[in-house]
């Protein structure tokens, strides 16, 4: 297991190197200058020039990249051009909120999605299956922004059950997690259902039934155990997209998360901040998928973590 | 065994989620990590900082649309409303456009107007208890005027050469040239006075976090989670009088509809800038009050006046100006928030403003001007807009429809903020590709000089760093330069009248559209609320909220 994790870490190094290079050179291709963005309209020419020199943006790109890598080796992601604060500090401040939302909505969606998916598969072709499939389609197709506003109106304005602004305690997470989780439930339901259907029609299930094994043991003990791998893969991948893709939800609920930070950084052309957020998101993504790989071995002992 | 492993993993994930959620809003800066809600009472320690009258809340919660980009007054460019709660300058605007002493008890200019002497109020204390003296004023101006290490406003303030200490409570600002708008310019937030010791200790890192901030204002910044929340406590020794509410929380809610919901659900007491469409409903909502006040800003579309643009011809610019029905545009887009049509190249609140009337739509005149310019059958222009300005895209669409009626075809380019800002600096006419572009006009100093000279005098550098549309008119140059150096304010006003007539009608630099309003929504329990024109902010230190 340790060997496997070590291998994944080593694999990560060239991947991150390539990623940083691609991101670094690509952000310089987008029109827009971070210095004029940070100094705003009407900044004098001398101060623009002085700021460019101070930030090292007057140097050739390869020199800037080499410096970035050098600092990275020391764990220094540089300073944000727009907020003048260390990038690492900015990311660490926002990371917990994003991670909390991603973990919360993944848990909610996995629990509900798996249950709904199993029910749909077991009731294949019946009314329950149809209702669940239509509902999951609606949940996938509902834009997060729209859902967030509707949930806020209902649960915050009319019922007054949950606060809608910020993320100060677990109760604040209810509406954003519901927003993000609703879409995810739809995905997980559909994936679980199709994985279950693949398994449920196989010979060994039929044999178990013929042997008089109870339906509950067949569904949960035999079928679902084998259907878990594709579900875990999907949940792992979706977790990555929840980290970076929750921008709209974060905006509506005024939660300062990584998604908003990344979008703001791009809009401000804040090069160090863009680099930093993408790097951290990539590392998280790899870590989560490594955990999923390890979980495979738990779900299916035939797979060895090697 | 395996089941137990899975169960352990799931339990760990649940625990992690709850823990992370619980600390999601906290930060290294935040002293109150367990705060249960913005509107709830702060800790006893914080409440002890100020007295609150019986029946009133000890915490005021304000929803802001955006955060300060910096709490360094000499670096801040995007939002200075909270800076004004923390710092003071020598002079400031009153609630209108008048100028009053802030840290200065009184002030006077030498006979030649080249030396301005400021007598400081005695007993003004910084938040750390230190008394403010001339040494702090000099240190702040030395940092601001340092040409070797310029800050954002070094060029803006270059009419001051240096600052001299006369005695502990008197300073001289020595001018580098005659300048007619000294007092108005000293109200800009770049002139706020910082602690000399902090300047020495933190240099250009001032304002990065709360430990680097020491002001004299009504509120002391306790914690700052950028783009999330600022918490303040009242300065018990504030020289400007009693601060009504001991604690202030400013919550950043970038989404306009979420800000509105926050006050409707009672999570905040005051909202800065609600969504325009929501305003009529909010005015009718029981328990809420909408406060509108004309500000210093305007919206409009500037012309590209370099020879490569069709708009280099004055007649074309005039034709476009006459082809537009401003009343229809403003009624359609800004009526709910009470904004009015522009009547000059300056807003009504600015020194130098004279009412030149709304330019009325005159299709015949527009067509005649087009024919005179050699385009009787119409022409095409490109127009850049940006939604960072309220209704910027909708305004562009109405302009397109109205201009089409006189045969002018408009191609709209809707850009995002970075492209917009980058387009307004360092571009040559070849690189700047739009014939018209959206622009916010206005003068934070409430003086015509800042609103006109920097933007419209001829710039020979060949790039559009300040004169965004390459406008050039020799008479405007002469008038604006003369007004800047004129010390007789009546004469200055006349010079601006002439300059505005040219910029607005005779050789228009832009289509000036609407005068902007400051708009706040308050609960009806809020008392003592008053907006300021100059900063677009409000006197939050005078606000109290009934329980």
JSON list of C-alpha atoms in Angstrom, two decimals, chain A residues 53-139:
[
{"chain": "A", "resi": 53, "resn": "UNK", "atom": "CA", "xyz": [9.53, 46.02, -12.07]},
{"chain": "A", "resi": 54, "resn": "UNK", "atom": "CA", "xyz": [8.65, 45.34, -8.42]},
{"chain": "A", "resi": 55, "resn": "UNK", "atom": "CA", "xyz": [6.66, 42.25, -9.40]},
{"chain": "A", "resi": 56, "resn": "UNK", "atom": "CA", "xyz": [9.33, 41.07, -11.81]},
{"chain": "A", "resi": 57, "resn": "UNK", "atom": "CA", "xyz": [6.90, 41.17, -14.72]},
{"chain": "A", "resi": 58, "resn": "UNK", "atom": "CA", "xyz": [9.44, 43.09, -16.81]},
{"chain": "A", "resi": 59, "resn": "UNK", "atom": "CA", "xyz": [11.64, 40.01, -17.01]},
{"chain": "A", "resi": 60, "resn": "UNK", "atom": "CA", "xyz": [11.50, 37.38, -19.78]},
{"chain": "A", "resi": 61, "resn": "UNK", "atom": "CA", "xyz": [8.84, 34.71, -19.27]},
{"chain": "A", "resi": 62, "resn": "UNK", "atom": "CA", "xyz": [11.31, 31.85, -18.85]},
{"chain": "A", "resi": 63, "resn": "UNK", "atom": "CA", "xyz": [13.07, 33.78, -16.06]},
{"chain": "A", "resi": 64, "resn": "UNK", "atom": "CA", "xyz": [9.72, 34.40, -14.35]},
{"chain": "A", "resi": 65, "resn": "UNK", "atom": "CA", "xyz": [8.85, 30.70, -14.66]},
{"chain": "A", "resi": 66, "resn": "UNK", "atom": "CA", "xyz": [12.22, 29.61, -13.28]},
{"chain": "A", "resi": 67, "resn": "UNK", "atom": "CA", "xyz": [11.74, 31.93, -10.30]},
{"chain": "A", "resi": 68, "resn": "UNK", "atom": "CA", "xyz": [8.25, 30.57, -9.76]},
{"chain": "A", "resi": 69, "resn": "UNK", "atom": "CA", "xyz": [9.55, 27.00, -9.73]},
{"chain": "A", "resi": 70, "resn": "UNK", "atom": "CA", "xyz": [12.41, 27.95, -7.41]},
{"chain": "A", "resi": 71, "resn": "UNK", "atom": "CA", "xyz": [10.00, 29.52, -4.95]},
{"chain": "A", "resi": 72, "resn": "UNK", "atom": "CA", "xyz": [7.63, 26.57, -5.28]},
{"chain": "A", "resi": 73, "resn": "UNK", "atom": "CA", "xyz": [10.38, 24.21, -4.13]},
{"chain": "A", "resi": 74, "resn": "UNK", "atom": "CA", "xyz": [10.51, 26.27, -0.94]},
{"chain": "A", "resi": 75, "resn": "UNK", "atom": "CA", "xyz": [6.75, 26.02, -0.57]},
{"chain": "A", "resi": 76, "resn": "UNK", "atom": "CA", "xyz": [6.32, 29.66, -1.58]},
{"chain": "A", "resi": 77, "resn": "UNK", "atom": "CA", "xyz": [3.58, 30.38, -4.11]},
{"chain": "A", "resi": 78, "resn": "UNK", "atom": "CA", "xyz": [4.39, 34.09, -4.20]},
{"chain": "A", "resi": 79, "resn": "UNK", "atom": "CA", "xyz": [2.20, 37.07, -3.40]},
{"chain": "A", "resi": 80, "resn": "UNK", "atom": "CA", "xyz": [-1.13, 37.88, -4.96]},
{"chain": "A", "resi": 81, "resn": "UNK", "atom": "CA", "xyz": [-0.91, 40.90, -7.25]},
{"chain": "A", "resi": 82, "resn": "UNK", "atom": "CA", "xyz": [-4.43, 42.07, -6.47]},
{"chain": "A", "resi": 83, "resn": "UNK", "atom": "CA", "xyz": [-4.61, 41.56, -2.70]},
{"chain": "A", "resi": 84, "resn": "UNK", "atom": "CA", "xyz": [-0.88, 41.90, -1.95]},
{"chain": "A", "resi": 85, "resn": "UNK", "atom": "CA", "xyz": [-1.18, 38.90, 0.40]},
{"chain": "A", "resi": 86, "resn": "UNK", "atom": "CA", "xyz": [0.76, 35.60, 0.20]},
{"chain": "A", "resi": 87, "resn": "UNK", "atom": "CA", "xyz": [-1.02, 33.23, -2.21]},
{"chain": "A", "resi": 88, "resn": "UNK", "atom": "CA", "xyz": [-0.70, 30.32, 0.21]},
{"chain": "A", "resi": 89, "resn": "UNK", "atom": "CA", "xyz": [-2.43, 32.34, 2.92]},
{"chain": "A", "resi": 90, "resn": "UNK", "atom": "CA", "xyz": [-5.28, 33.25, 0.54]},
{"chain": "A", "resi": 91, "resn": "UNK", "atom": "CA", "xyz": [-5.74, 29.63, -0.52]},
{"chain": "A", "resi": 92, "resn": "UNK", "atom": "CA", "xyz": [-5.54, 28.19, 2.98]},
{"chain": "A", "resi": 93, "resn": "UNK", "atom": "CA", "xyz": [-8.15, 30.68, 4.14]},
{"chain": "A", "resi": 94, "resn": "UNK", "atom": "CA", "xyz": [-10.59, 29.60, 1.46]},
{"chain": "A", "resi": 95, "resn": "UNK", "atom": "CA", "xyz": [-9.77, 25.94, 1.13]},
{"chain": "A", "resi": 96, "resn": "UNK", "atom": "CA", "xyz": [-11.68, 24.69, 4.20]},
{"chain": "A", "resi": 97, "resn": "UNK", "atom": "CA", "xyz": [-14.97, 26.21, 3.01]},
{"chain": "A", "resi": 98, "resn": "UNK", "atom": "CA", "xyz": [-14.67, 24.62, -0.42]},
{"chain": "A", "resi": 99, "resn": "UNK", "atom": "CA", "xyz": [-13.57, 21.29, 0.96]},
{"chain": "A", "resi": 100, "resn": "UNK", "atom": "CA", "xyz": [-16.42, 21.30, 3.47]},
{"chain": "A", "resi": 101, "resn": "UNK", "atom": "CA", "xyz": [-18.97, 21.94, 0.73]},
{"chain": "A", "resi": 102, "resn": "UNK", "atom": "CA", "xyz": [-17.43, 19.30, -1.55]},
{"chain": "A", "resi": 103, "resn": "UNK", "atom": "CA", "xyz": [-17.24, 16.67, 1.21]},
{"chain": "A", "resi": 104, "resn": "UNK", "atom": "CA", "xyz": [-20.72, 17.50, 2.48]},
{"chain": "A", "resi": 105, "resn": "UNK", "atom": "CA", "xyz": [-22.39, 17.37, -0.89]},
{"chain": "A", "resi": 106, "resn": "UNK", "atom": "CA", "xyz": [-20.46, 14.23, -1.88]},
{"chain": "A", "resi": 107, "resn": "UNK", "atom": "CA", "xyz": [-21.63, 12.46, 1.28]},
{"chain": "A", "resi": 108, "resn": "UNK", "atom": "CA", "xyz": [-25.23, 13.57, 0.81]},
{"chain": "A", "resi": 109, "resn": "UNK", "atom": "CA", "xyz": [-25.28, 12.71, -2.86]},
{"chain": "A", "resi": 110, "resn": "UNK", "atom": "CA", "xyz": [-23.59, 9.34, -2.35]},
{"chain": "A", "resi": 111, "resn": "UNK", "atom": "CA", "xyz": [-25.98, 8.24, 0.38]},
{"chain": "A", "resi": 112, "resn": "UNK", "atom": "CA", "xyz": [-29.16, 9.36, -1.41]},
{"chain": "A", "resi": 113, "resn": "UNK", "atom": "CA", "xyz": [-27.90, 8.61, -4.92]},
{"chain": "A", "resi": 114, "resn": "UNK", "atom": "CA", "xyz": [-26.86, 5.06, -4.06]},
{"chain": "A", "resi": 115, "resn": "UNK", "atom": "CA", "xyz": [-30.15, 4.32, -2.30]},
{"chain": "A", "resi": 116, "resn": "UNK", "atom": "CA", "xyz": [-32.20, 5.79, -5.15]},
{"chain": "A", "resi": 117, "resn": "UNK", "atom": "CA", "xyz": [-30.03, 4.02, -7.73]},
{"chain": "A", "resi": 118, "resn": "UNK", "atom": "CA", "xyz": [-30.50, 0.65, -6.02]},
{"chain": "A", "resi": 119, "resn": "UNK", "atom": "CA", "xyz": [-34.25, 1.19, -5.71]},
{"chain": "A", "resi": 120, "resn": "UNK", "atom": "CA", "xyz": [-34.46, 2.17, -9.38]},
{"chain": "A", "resi": 121, "resn": "UNK", "atom": "CA", "xyz": [-32.47, -0.90, -10.44]},
{"chain": "A", "resi": 122, "resn": "UNK", "atom": "CA", "xyz": [-34.47, -3.28, -8.26]},
{"chain": "A", "resi": 123, "resn": "UNK", "atom": "CA", "xyz": [-37.71, -1.79, -9.52]},
{"chain": "A", "resi": 124, "resn": "UNK", "atom": "CA", "xyz": [-36.43, -1.73, -13.09]},
{"chain": "A", "resi": 125, "resn": "UNK", "atom": "CA", "xyz": [-39.17, -0.70, -15.52]},
{"chain": "A", "resi": 126, "resn": "UNK", "atom": "CA", "xyz": [-41.70, -0.05, -12.79]},
{"chain": "A", "resi": 127, "resn": "UNK", "atom": "CA", "xyz": [-43.22, 3.24, -11.68]},
{"chain": "A", "resi": 128, "resn": "UNK", "atom": "CA", "xyz": [-40.59, 3.87, -8.97]},
{"chain": "A", "resi": 129, "resn": "UNK", "atom": "CA", "xyz": [-37.81, 3.47, -11.54]},
{"chain": "A", "resi": 130, "resn": "UNK", "atom": "CA", "xyz": [-39.49, 5.88, -13.95]},
{"chain": "A", "resi": 131, "resn": "UNK", "atom": "CA", "xyz": [-40.16, 8.46, -11.26]},
{"chain": "A", "resi": 132, "resn": "UNK", "atom": "CA", "xyz": [-36.57, 8.29, -10.00]},
{"chain": "A", "resi": 133, "resn": "UNK", "atom": "CA", "xyz": [-35.12, 8.55, -13.51]},
{"chain": "A", "resi": 134, "resn": "UNK", "atom": "CA", "xyz": [-37.23, 11.59, -14.38]},
{"chain": "A", "resi": 135, "resn": "UNK", "atom": "CA", "xyz": [-36.45, 13.20, -11.02]},
{"chain": "A", "resi": 136, "resn": "UNK", "atom": "CA", "xyz": [-32.74, 12.60, -11.40]},
{"chain": "A", "resi": 137, "resn": "UNK", "atom": "CA", "xyz": [-32.83, 14.08, -14.90]},
{"chain": "A", "resi": 138, "resn": "UNK", "atom": "CA", "xyz": [-34.55, 17.19, -13.53]},
{"chain": "A", "resi": 139, "resn": "UNK", "atom": "CA", "xyz": [-32.00, 17.47, -10.73]}
]
